[in-house]
Amino acid sequence: MPQVKIIAKNFMDMVASLTARDLNKLYENPFICEAILRSLPPLAKKYVFQMLYIDGAIPAKTMEEWVLPDGFTKHKVAIDRLVQLRLFSEEKKKETTYRLNSTFQSNLQKHLINGGALPREPMPSGITARLPTLEDLEAYAIGQWECFLLQLISSAQAERPTNFSSSMMKVFQRGLLIQRDKEAPRLTESGFQFLLMDTNAQLWYIVREYISNSQERGINQADLISFLLELSFHVAGEAYNLNTLSEIQRSMIKDFADLGLVKLQQGRKESWFIPTKLATNLSMSLTDSSARKEGFVVVETNFRMYAYSTSKLHCEILRLFSKIEYQLPNLIVGAITKESLYNAFENGITAEQIISFLQQNAHPRVADRIPSVPENVCDQIRLWESDLNRVEMTPAHYYEEFPSRDVFEAACDYARDRSGLLWEDSKKMRLVVNAEIHMHMREFLRGQNK
């Protein structure tokens, strides 16, 4: 069975992967310093503020005295995070000391004392047309995202024609879609797993992949992250002039509109973009931004499933692991069957992912129950998955007819030391080794026979 391949990292994990040079470039922007500060664990924020006006290095032992004995684990997590983001430089001479990044320190000081102004201000209401309400904007963002996912499942399922840019299609094809000559694109194992993730986790995955291939399009990763973090400080629902963006940023904003991060509008003379909540939440951590949304699925002990939803996307996602029997205007009725689950397992979806999806999307009437999904259903899903794991195929090579027991035992020890010994029969001097060490084993035995 395939294992889970998709990991949804948050923005700060991506920031931490940048080089020291790119990070220092980011820290020159006071708003990005604030975004980084927001993302830190509470104890790490405390350390930053305590060291904000200290120019020298602080001994590690002194910092350990700032926390109670039972808080040492949180202390270590905070220090590790600060070092990863290069906010702390670690110096090891006679004793370990930590020093706050000077670029980050000076810019955060200025931002706290003087405040700051974004590179662009909202456009006057007299210039813009009637702007959408926050409710309309949220509905637009959800609609764009669902259309995006339906396009991923099947372009025929999308409710309206979409024209995703080549850069977004590269994100799809990087790990979610595969396309062979003259064949329609289809989902990979990672693609099926992606569809069962919650919305914020999906968004982080797409943003991460979009940033990862930015250099192929001639865009510096630090510039892209800087713009995304800057975007998170804009006000949702306000209009911002597109002319205030650079040419590269205008190209990015069109891709962000595909994802529902912004809405683009055209006036008589001016054009503008309107950030949605998806954009303004970008600087938050994955856990902070994934507030529980109202679920829609009820699963009964007889494996019957009722989904109270009008969304075509919900229907297609449920079809990945269940048999849909009929669909009413606001109700989807189906059943979790052995055949439908086997099909899901073959596509790379795991039992735990299915159970997690059903629990996260449980209807409010059953969400507060413990468990929200019947235990017999969860157990049976896991049992059906285990049916496919009874036999595991491992390429191997069989050895026999050793010239002496000493050579046989030496061969066993050699394979065992390299974690390649799968089976041995000491009485008849036979053994089986993993195919990965076969060539090394042959060379070893040749040396023993000389």
GROMACS .gro file of C-alpha atoms in nm:
model
  450
    1MET     CA    1   0.000   0.000   0.000
    2PRO     CA    2   0.130   0.350  -0.079
    3GLN     CA    3   0.210   0.572   0.215
    4VAL     CA    4   0.100   0.931   0.267
    5LYS     CA    5   0.320   1.152   0.050
    6ILE     CA    6   0.166   1.495   0.092
    7ILE     CA    7   0.278   1.718   0.377
    8ALA     CA    8   0.109   2.054   0.414
    9LYS     CA    9   0.365   2.292   0.554
   10ASN     CA   10   0.273   2.640   0.663
   11PHE     CA   11   0.423   2.961   0.533
   12MET     CA   12   0.690   2.986   0.800
   13ASP     CA   13   0.825   2.639   0.715
   14MET     CA   14   0.882   2.771   0.363
   15VAL     CA   15   1.041   3.089   0.494
   16ALA     CA   16   1.277   2.881   0.711
   17SER     CA   17   1.400   2.694   0.402
   18LEU     CA   18   1.537   3.014   0.242
   19THR     CA   19   1.908   3.097   0.243
   20ALA     CA   20   2.053   3.338   0.500
   21ARG     CA   21   2.092   3.600   0.227
   22ASP     CA   22   1.728   3.577   0.117
   23LEU     CA   23   1.606   3.581   0.477
   24ASN     CA   24   1.801   3.900   0.551
   25LYS     CA   25   1.646   4.051   0.241
   26LEU     CA   26   1.299   3.962   0.376
   27TYR     CA   27   1.380   4.109   0.718
   28GLU     CA   28   1.446   4.448   0.559
   29ASN     CA   29   1.068   4.487   0.527
   30PRO     CA   30   0.910   4.586   0.864
   31PHE     CA   31   0.572   4.432   0.772
   32ILE     CA   32   0.738   4.098   0.703
   33CYS     CA   33   0.913   4.122   1.040
   34GLU     CA   34   0.568   4.161   1.199
   35ALA     CA   35   0.432   3.865   0.998
   36ILE     CA   36   0.723   3.648   1.114
   37LEU     CA   37   0.667   3.761   1.473
   38ARG     CA   38   0.297   3.670   1.451
   39SER     CA   39   0.381   3.318   1.338
   40LEU     CA   40   0.613   3.234   1.629
   41PRO     CA   41   0.511   3.014   1.924
   42PRO     CA   42   0.415   3.224   2.232
   43LEU     CA   43   0.741   3.153   2.415
   44ALA     CA   44   0.948   3.244   2.107
   45LYS     CA   45   0.763   3.579   2.084
   46LYS     CA   46   0.851   3.642   2.449
   47TYR     CA   47   1.221   3.579   2.379
   48VAL     CA   48   1.219   3.816   2.081
   49PHE     CA   49   1.066   4.097   2.288
   50GLN     CA   50   1.304   4.035   2.577
   51MET     CA   51   1.606   4.058   2.346
   52LEU     CA   52   1.472   4.332   2.118
   53TYR     CA   53   1.678   4.607   2.286
   54ILE     CA   54   1.976   4.391   2.385
   55ASP     CA   55   2.269   4.426   2.144
   56GLY     CA   56   2.486   4.151   2.288
   57ALA     CA   57   2.452   3.773   2.298
   58ILE     CA   58   2.263   3.597   2.579
   59PRO     CA   59   2.401   3.269   2.727
   60ALA     CA   60   2.176   2.966   2.670
   61LYS     CA   61   2.188   2.886   3.045
   62THR     CA   62   2.053   3.232   3.126
   63MET     CA   63   1.760   3.180   2.886
   64GLU     CA   64   1.682   2.845   3.046
   65GLU     CA   65   1.633   3.029   3.374
   66TRP     CA   66   1.353   3.233   3.212
   67VAL     CA   67   1.120   2.929   3.210
   68LEU     CA   68   0.988   2.694   3.476
   69PRO     CA   69   1.128   2.337   3.482
   70ASP     CA   70   0.809   2.188   3.332
   71GLY     CA   71   0.833   2.431   3.038
   72PHE     CA   72   1.168   2.305   2.907
   73THR     CA   73   1.009   2.124   2.610
   74LYS     CA   74   0.834   2.443   2.497
   75HIS     CA   75   1.160   2.630   2.551
   76LYS     CA   76   1.346   2.392   2.317
   77VAL     CA   77   1.071   2.420   2.051
   78ALA     CA   78   1.089   2.801   2.070
   79ILE     CA   79   1.469   2.808   2.041
   80ASP     CA   80   1.467   2.561   1.749
   81ARG     CA   81   1.210   2.774   1.564
   82LEU     CA   82   1.407   3.094   1.617
   83VAL     CA   83   1.727   2.928   1.494
   84GLN     CA   84   1.549   2.779   1.189
   85LEU     CA   85   1.425   3.123   1.086
   86ARG     CA   86   1.774   3.264   1.156
   87LEU     CA   87   1.622   3.510   1.402
   88PHE     CA   88   1.872   3.370   1.652
   89SER     CA   89   2.234   3.309   1.559
   90GLU     CA   90   2.387   3.036   1.773
   91GLU     CA   91   2.746   3.087   1.886
   92LYS     CA   92   2.940   2.805   2.050
   93LYS     CA   93   3.265   2.911   2.214
   94LYS     CA   94   3.317   2.853   2.585
   95GLU     CA   95   2.940   2.835   2.623
   96THR     CA   96   2.643   2.843   2.388
   97THR     CA   97   2.497   3.190   2.334
   98TYR     CA   98   2.216   3.334   2.119
   99ARG     CA   99   2.206   3.671   1.945
  100LEU     CA  100   1.900   3.830   1.778
  101ASN     CA  101   1.932   3.890   1.400
  102SER     CA  102   2.046   4.255   1.369
  103THR     CA  103   1.846   4.330   1.051
  104PHE     CA  104   1.527   4.188   1.201
  105GLN     CA  105   1.596   4.362   1.532
  106SER     CA  106   1.643   4.713   1.390
  107ASN     CA  107   1.345   4.695   1.153
  108LEU     CA  108   1.109   4.556   1.417
  109GLN     CA  109   1.218   4.834   1.655
  110LYS     CA  110   1.136   5.098   1.392
  111HIS     CA  111   0.802   4.934   1.313
  112LEU     CA  112   0.696   4.921   1.678
  113ILE     CA  113   0.794   5.285   1.743
  114ASN     CA  114   0.696   5.457   1.417
  115GLY     CA  115   0.438   5.220   1.273
  116GLY     CA  116   0.446   5.168   0.897
  117ALA     CA  117   0.263   5.221   0.574
  118LEU     CA  118   0.197   4.957   0.311
  119PRO     CA  119   0.336   5.023  -0.039
  120ARG     CA  120  -0.023   5.089  -0.148
  121GLU     CA  121  -0.336   5.236   0.009
  122PRO     CA  122  -0.700   5.136  -0.065
  123MET     CA  123  -0.849   5.321  -0.361
  124PRO     CA  124  -1.108   5.594  -0.291
  125SER     CA  125  -1.467   5.468  -0.305
  126GLY     CA  126  -1.551   5.731  -0.567
  127ILE     CA  127  -1.317   5.569  -0.823
  128THR     CA  128  -1.411   5.205  -0.771
  129ALA     CA  129  -1.741   5.055  -0.875
  130ARG     CA  130  -1.970   4.902  -0.613
  131LEU     CA  131  -1.745   4.661  -0.426
  132PRO     CA  132  -1.865   4.315  -0.321
  133THR     CA  133  -1.964   4.266   0.043
  134LEU     CA  134  -1.749   4.043   0.263
  135GLU     CA  135  -2.015   3.770   0.234
  136ASP     CA  136  -2.009   3.795  -0.147
  137LEU     CA  137  -1.630   3.792  -0.143
  138GLU     CA  138  -1.620   3.479   0.073
  139ALA     CA  139  -1.872   3.309  -0.158
  140TYR     CA  140  -1.652   3.408  -0.455
  141ALA     CA  141  -1.338   3.266  -0.288
  142ILE     CA  142  -1.514   2.937  -0.207
  143GLY     CA  143  -1.655   2.921  -0.561
  144GLN     CA  144  -1.312   2.979  -0.717
  145TRP     CA  145  -1.154   2.716  -0.495
  146GLU     CA  146  -1.424   2.458  -0.569
  147CYS     CA  147  -1.391   2.526  -0.941
  148PHE     CA  148  -1.016   2.484  -0.903
  149LEU     CA  149  -1.061   2.144  -0.735
  150LEU     CA  150  -1.326   2.030  -0.983
  151GLN     CA  151  -1.083   2.116  -1.261
  152LEU     CA  152  -0.831   1.898  -1.081
  153ILE     CA  153  -1.074   1.603  -1.059
  154SER     CA  154  -1.198   1.644  -1.416
  155SER     CA  155  -1.228   1.943  -1.643
  156ALA     CA  156  -1.568   1.807  -1.749
  157GLN     CA  157  -1.693   1.844  -1.390
  158ALA     CA  158  -1.611   2.216  -1.364
  159GLU     CA  159  -1.931   2.418  -1.354
  160ARG     CA  160  -1.782   2.695  -1.567
  161PRO     CA  161  -1.494   2.696  -1.816
  162THR     CA  162  -1.159   2.778  -1.656
  163ASN     CA  163  -0.841   2.901  -1.814
  164PHE     CA  164  -0.567   2.837  -1.563
  165SER     CA  165  -0.229   2.988  -1.641
  166SER     CA  166   0.062   2.768  -1.742
  167SER     CA  167   0.229   2.836  -1.407
  168MET     CA  168  -0.075   2.698  -1.221
  169MET     CA  169  -0.090   2.394  -1.450
  170LYS     CA  170   0.275   2.326  -1.366
  171VAL     CA  171   0.175   2.321  -0.999
  172PHE     CA  172  -0.094   2.062  -1.086
  173GLN     CA  173   0.141   1.847  -1.289
  174ARG     CA  174   0.421   1.868  -1.034
  175GLY     CA  175   0.265   1.600  -0.816
  176LEU     CA  176  -0.115   1.599  -0.844
  177LEU     CA  177  -0.175   1.523  -1.211
  178ILE     CA  178  -0.007   1.302  -1.466
  179GLN     CA  179  -0.055   1.323  -1.840
  180ARG     CA  180   0.064   1.079  -2.103
  181ASP     CA  181   0.075   1.134  -2.477
  182LYS     CA  182  -0.271   1.199  -2.626
  183GLU     CA  183  -0.440   1.113  -2.295
  184ALA     CA  184  -0.644   1.336  -2.067
  185PRO     CA  185  -0.469   1.437  -1.741
  186ARG     CA  186  -0.552   1.211  -1.445
  187LEU     CA  187  -0.495   1.226  -1.072
  188THR     CA  188  -0.188   1.070  -0.914
  189GLU     CA  189  -0.192   0.899  -0.572
  190SER     CA  190  -0.087   1.231  -0.417
  191GLY     CA  191  -0.371   1.401  -0.606
  192PHE     CA  192  -0.632   1.172  -0.449
  193GLN     CA  193  -0.482   1.234  -0.104
  194PHE     CA  194  -0.482   1.608  -0.170
  195LEU     CA  195  -0.859   1.615  -0.227
  196LEU     CA  196  -0.928   1.474   0.122
  197MET     CA  197  -0.720   1.741   0.298
  198ASP     CA  198  -0.897   2.039   0.456
  199THR     CA  199  -0.912   2.366   0.261
  200ASN     CA  200  -0.630   2.543   0.445
  201ALA     CA  201  -0.398   2.243   0.412
  202GLN     CA  202  -0.477   2.228   0.039
  203LEU     CA  203  -0.404   2.599   0.003
  204TRP     CA  204  -0.069   2.566   0.180
  205TYR     CA  205   0.027   2.274  -0.045
  206ILE     CA  206  -0.055   2.469  -0.362
  207VAL     CA  207   0.126   2.782  -0.238
  208ARG     CA  208   0.428   2.573  -0.140
  209GLU     CA  209   0.447   2.410  -0.484
  210TYR     CA  210   0.388   2.746  -0.654
  211ILE     CA  211   0.683   2.892  -0.463
  212SER     CA  212   0.899   2.584  -0.527
  213ASN     CA  213   0.884   2.621  -0.906
  214SER     CA  214   0.903   3.003  -0.906
  215GLN     CA  215   1.269   3.002  -1.004
  216GLU     CA  216   1.181   2.812  -1.322
  217ARG     CA  217   0.973   3.119  -1.417
  218GLY     CA  218   1.257   3.357  -1.333
  219ILE     CA  219   1.103   3.476  -1.002
  220ASN     CA  220   1.312   3.486  -0.687
  221GLN     CA  221   1.153   3.282  -0.406
  222ALA     CA  222   1.222   3.555  -0.150
  223ASP     CA  223   1.043   3.814  -0.369
  224LEU     CA  224   0.740   3.587  -0.405
  225ILE     CA  225   0.720   3.510  -0.032
  226SER     CA  226   0.767   3.880   0.044
  227PHE     CA  227   0.472   3.971  -0.180
  228LEU     CA  228   0.249   3.701  -0.031
  229LEU     CA  229   0.327   3.811   0.324
  230GLU     CA  230   0.273   4.173   0.224
  231LEU     CA  231  -0.063   4.073   0.074
  232SER     CA  232  -0.169   3.931   0.410
  233PHE     CA  233  -0.158   4.283   0.560
  234HIS     CA  234  -0.409   4.420   0.311
  235VAL     CA  235  -0.769   4.464   0.422
  236ALA     CA  236  -1.015   4.202   0.294
  237GLY     CA  237  -1.285   4.368   0.083
  238GLU     CA  238  -1.086   4.683   0.001
  239ALA     CA  239  -0.979   4.768  -0.356
  240TYR     CA  240  -0.610   4.822  -0.442
  241ASN     CA  241  -0.483   4.967  -0.768
  242LEU     CA  242  -0.312   4.718  -1.000
  243ASN     CA  243  -0.083   4.995  -1.126
  244THR     CA  244   0.094   4.992  -0.787
  245LEU     CA  245   0.224   4.641  -0.865
  246SER     CA  246   0.537   4.553  -1.058
  247GLU     CA  247   0.510   4.352  -1.379
  248ILE     CA  248   0.607   4.030  -1.198
  249GLN     CA  249   0.355   4.099  -0.920
  250ARG     CA  250   0.077   4.157  -1.177
  251SER     CA  251   0.156   3.815  -1.324
  252MET     CA  252   0.137   3.661  -0.974
  253ILE     CA  253  -0.191   3.835  -0.889
  254LYS     CA  254  -0.360   3.669  -1.188
  255ASP     CA  255  -0.254   3.329  -1.054
  256PHE     CA  256  -0.380   3.423  -0.707
  257ALA     CA  257  -0.717   3.515  -0.862
  258ASP     CA  258  -0.740   3.157  -0.999
  259LEU     CA  259  -0.707   3.031  -0.640
  260GLY     CA  260  -0.961   3.276  -0.496
  261LEU     CA  261  -0.700   3.472  -0.297
  262VAL     CA  262  -0.802   3.793  -0.473
  263LYS     CA  263  -1.085   3.914  -0.698
  264LEU     CA  264  -0.994   4.123  -1.003
  265GLN     CA  265  -1.222   4.403  -1.124
  266GLN     CA  266  -1.206   4.647  -1.413
  267GLY     CA  267  -1.334   5.007  -1.400
  268ARG     CA  268  -1.361   5.266  -1.675
  269LYS     CA  269  -1.004   5.387  -1.632
  270GLU     CA  270  -0.852   5.185  -1.351
  271SER     CA  271  -0.821   4.816  -1.260
  272TRP     CA  272  -0.793   4.684  -0.907
  273PHE     CA  273  -0.768   4.371  -0.697
  274ILE     CA  274  -0.969   4.291  -0.384
  275PRO     CA  275  -0.807   4.052  -0.129
  276THR     CA  276  -1.026   3.776   0.019
  277LYS     CA  277  -0.989   3.619   0.365
  278LEU     CA  278  -0.779   3.343   0.210
  279ALA     CA  279  -0.514   3.607   0.130
  280THR     CA  280  -0.532   3.800   0.456
  281ASN     CA  281  -0.488   3.476   0.658
  282LEU     CA  282  -0.170   3.377   0.473
  283SER     CA  283   0.071   3.491   0.745
  284MET     CA  284  -0.106   3.285   1.012
  285SER     CA  285   0.008   2.936   1.099
  286LEU     CA  286  -0.174   2.636   0.958
  287THR     CA  287  -0.339   2.562   1.290
  288ASP     CA  288  -0.445   2.922   1.348
  289SER     CA  289  -0.607   2.957   1.007
  290SER     CA  290  -0.789   2.626   0.999
  291ALA     CA  291  -1.091   2.719   1.205
  292ARG     CA  292  -1.349   2.444   1.212
  293LYS     CA  293  -1.608   2.483   0.942
  294GLU     CA  294  -1.958   2.342   0.961
  295GLY     CA  295  -1.968   1.982   0.845
  296PHE     CA  296  -2.223   1.810   0.626
  297VAL     CA  297  -2.177   1.432   0.652
  298VAL     CA  298  -2.372   1.181   0.864
  299VAL     CA  299  -2.250   0.820   0.870
  300GLU     CA  300  -2.473   0.550   1.019
  301THR     CA  301  -2.377   0.215   1.173
  302ASN     CA  302  -2.514   0.033   0.865
  303PHE     CA  303  -2.253   0.215   0.648
  304ARG     CA  304  -2.517   0.441   0.494
  305MET     CA  305  -2.398   0.797   0.438
  306TYR     CA  306  -2.600   1.119   0.407
  307ALA     CA  307  -2.434   1.444   0.297
  308TYR     CA  308  -2.641   1.759   0.336
  309SER     CA  309  -2.480   1.968   0.062
  310THR     CA  310  -2.557   2.134  -0.272
  311SER     CA  311  -2.190   2.128  -0.377
  312LYS     CA  312  -2.091   1.925  -0.680
  313LEU     CA  313  -1.738   1.917  -0.538
  314HIS     CA  314  -1.856   1.743  -0.219
  315CYS     CA  315  -2.031   1.482  -0.431
  316GLU     CA  316  -1.717   1.414  -0.636
  317ILE     CA  317  -1.497   1.389  -0.326
  318LEU     CA  318  -1.737   1.144  -0.157
  319ARG     CA  319  -1.739   0.942  -0.479
  320LEU     CA  320  -1.365   0.879  -0.428
  321PHE     CA  321  -1.434   0.630  -0.147
  322SER     CA  322  -1.809   0.559  -0.144
  323LYS     CA  323  -2.088   0.452  -0.377
  324ILE     CA  324  -2.321   0.745  -0.452
  325GLU     CA  325  -2.674   0.612  -0.491
  326TYR     CA  326  -2.868   0.930  -0.568
  327GLN     CA  327  -2.844   1.307  -0.535
  328LEU     CA  328  -3.124   1.545  -0.443
  329PRO     CA  329  -3.099   1.928  -0.462
  330ASN     CA  330  -2.956   1.949  -0.108
  331LEU     CA  331  -2.884   1.587  -0.016
  332ILE     CA  332  -2.635   1.326  -0.135
  333VAL     CA  333  -2.711   0.966  -0.037
  334GLY     CA  334  -2.454   0.691  -0.062
  335ALA     CA  335  -2.293   0.394   0.110
  336ILE     CA  336  -1.941   0.296   0.211
  337THR     CA  337  -1.883  -0.043   0.050
  338LYS     CA  338  -1.592  -0.285   0.031
  339GLU     CA  339  -1.565  -0.229  -0.345
  340SER     CA  340  -1.567   0.151  -0.319
  341LEU     CA  341  -1.298   0.142  -0.048
  342TYR     CA  342  -1.080  -0.101  -0.244
  343ASN     CA  343  -1.096   0.144  -0.534
  344ALA     CA  344  -0.990   0.427  -0.300
  345PHE     CA  345  -0.702   0.221  -0.158
  346GLU     CA  346  -0.582   0.137  -0.509
  347ASN     CA  347  -0.573   0.510  -0.585
  348GLY     CA  348  -0.345   0.573  -0.288
  349ILE     CA  349  -0.599   0.695  -0.032
  350THR     CA  350  -0.549   0.547   0.316
  351ALA     CA  351  -0.807   0.435   0.571
  352GLU     CA  352  -0.694   0.701   0.820
  353GLN     CA  353  -0.741   0.976   0.560
  354ILE     CA  354  -1.098   0.862   0.490
  355ILE     CA  355  -1.184   0.840   0.861
  356SER     CA  356  -1.024   1.180   0.927
  357PHE     CA  357  -1.223   1.336   0.641
  358LEU     CA  358  -1.551   1.196   0.774
  359GLN     CA  359  -1.471   1.319   1.128
  360GLN     CA  360  -1.364   1.668   1.019
  361ASN     CA  361  -1.674   1.708   0.802
  362ALA     CA  362  -1.927   1.554   1.042
  363HIS     CA  363  -2.268   1.727   1.042
  364PRO     CA  364  -2.328   1.952   1.348
  365ARG     CA  365  -2.596   1.707   1.471
  366VAL     CA  366  -2.333   1.433   1.511
  367ALA     CA  367  -2.010   1.635   1.540
  368ASP     CA  368  -2.036   1.660   1.920
  369ARG     CA  369  -2.091   1.289   1.966
  370ILE     CA  370  -1.800   1.069   2.069
  371PRO     CA  371  -1.724   0.918   1.827
  372SER     CA  372  -1.873   1.131   1.547
  373VAL     CA  373  -1.825   0.838   1.306
  374PRO     CA  374  -1.950   0.500   1.437
  375GLU     CA  375  -1.673   0.279   1.573
  376ASN     CA  376  -1.782  -0.026   1.375
  377VAL     CA  377  -1.752   0.175   1.050
  378CYS     CA  378  -1.402   0.302   1.139
  379ASP     CA  379  -1.286  -0.047   1.241
  380GLN     CA  380  -1.423  -0.204   0.924
  381ILE     CA  381  -1.254   0.057   0.700
  382ARG     CA  382  -0.923  -0.025   0.869
  383LEU     CA  383  -0.984  -0.401   0.836
  384TRP     CA  384  -1.060  -0.374   0.465
  385GLU     CA  385  -0.738  -0.179   0.419
  386SER     CA  386  -0.542  -0.444   0.612
  387ASP     CA  387  -0.678  -0.709   0.371
  388LEU     CA  388  -0.459  -0.556   0.102
  389ASN     CA  389  -0.150  -0.557   0.327
  390ARG     CA  390  -0.135  -0.928   0.406
  391VAL     CA  391   0.143  -1.000   0.155
  392GLU     CA  392   0.429  -0.763   0.085
  393MET     CA  393   0.643  -0.824  -0.223
  394THR     CA  394   1.016  -0.761  -0.181
  395PRO     CA  395   1.263  -0.821  -0.470
  396ALA     CA  396   1.523  -1.067  -0.343
  397HIS     CA  397   1.798  -1.314  -0.439
  398TYR     CA  398   1.843  -1.673  -0.319
  399TYR     CA  399   2.187  -1.819  -0.235
  400GLU     CA  400   2.279  -2.184  -0.174
  401GLU     CA  401   2.564  -2.436  -0.220
  402PHE     CA  402   2.819  -2.247  -0.012
  403PRO     CA  403   3.167  -2.406  -0.021
  404SER     CA  404   3.197  -2.404   0.360
  405ARG     CA  405   3.010  -2.308   0.675
  406ASP     CA  406   3.260  -2.028   0.742
  407VAL     CA  407   3.176  -1.866   0.406
  408PHE     CA  408   2.802  -1.908   0.473
  409GLU     CA  409   2.822  -1.748   0.818
  410ALA     CA  410   3.041  -1.466   0.684
  411ALA     CA  411   2.782  -1.403   0.408
  412CYS     CA  412   2.500  -1.396   0.667
  413ASP     CA  413   2.693  -1.148   0.883
  414TYR     CA  414   2.770  -0.931   0.577
  415ALA     CA  415   2.401  -0.918   0.474
  416ARG     CA  416   2.283  -0.864   0.832
  417ASP     CA  417   2.522  -0.571   0.884
  418ARG     CA  418   2.371  -0.402   0.576
  419SER     CA  419   2.012  -0.472   0.683
  420GLY     CA  420   1.964  -0.690   0.375
  421LEU     CA  421   1.922  -1.039   0.526
  422LEU     CA  422   1.562  -1.156   0.471
  423TRP     CA  423   1.586  -1.530   0.556
  424GLU     CA  424   1.849  -1.791   0.644
  425ASP     CA  425   1.857  -2.169   0.686
  426SER     CA  426   2.169  -2.259   0.887
  427LYS     CA  427   2.113  -2.634   0.860
  428LYS     CA  428   2.115  -2.644   0.476
  429MET     CA  429   2.326  -2.328   0.437
  430ARG     CA  430   2.075  -2.127   0.236
  431LEU     CA  431   1.988  -1.759   0.257
  432VAL     CA  432   1.780  -1.488   0.087
  433VAL     CA  433   1.897  -1.125   0.066
  434ASN     CA  434   1.735  -0.803  -0.047
  435ALA     CA  435   1.793  -0.725  -0.415
  436GLU     CA  436   1.946  -0.389  -0.318
  437ILE     CA  437   2.260  -0.555  -0.180
  438HIS     CA  438   2.282  -0.836  -0.439
  439MET     CA  439   2.575  -0.684  -0.635
  440HIS     CA  440   2.768  -0.610  -0.314
  441MET     CA  441   2.703  -0.967  -0.194
  442ARG     CA  442   2.840  -1.109  -0.520
  443GLU     CA  443   3.162  -0.908  -0.484
  444PHE     CA  444   3.192  -1.016  -0.121
  445LEU     CA  445   3.152  -1.387  -0.209
  446ARG     CA  446   3.405  -1.361  -0.492
  447GLY     CA  447   3.652  -1.225  -0.242
  448GLN     CA  448   3.579  -1.515  -0.002
  449ASN     CA  449   3.636  -1.777  -0.274
  450LYS     CA  450   3.986  -1.650  -0.363
   0.00000   0.00000   0.00000
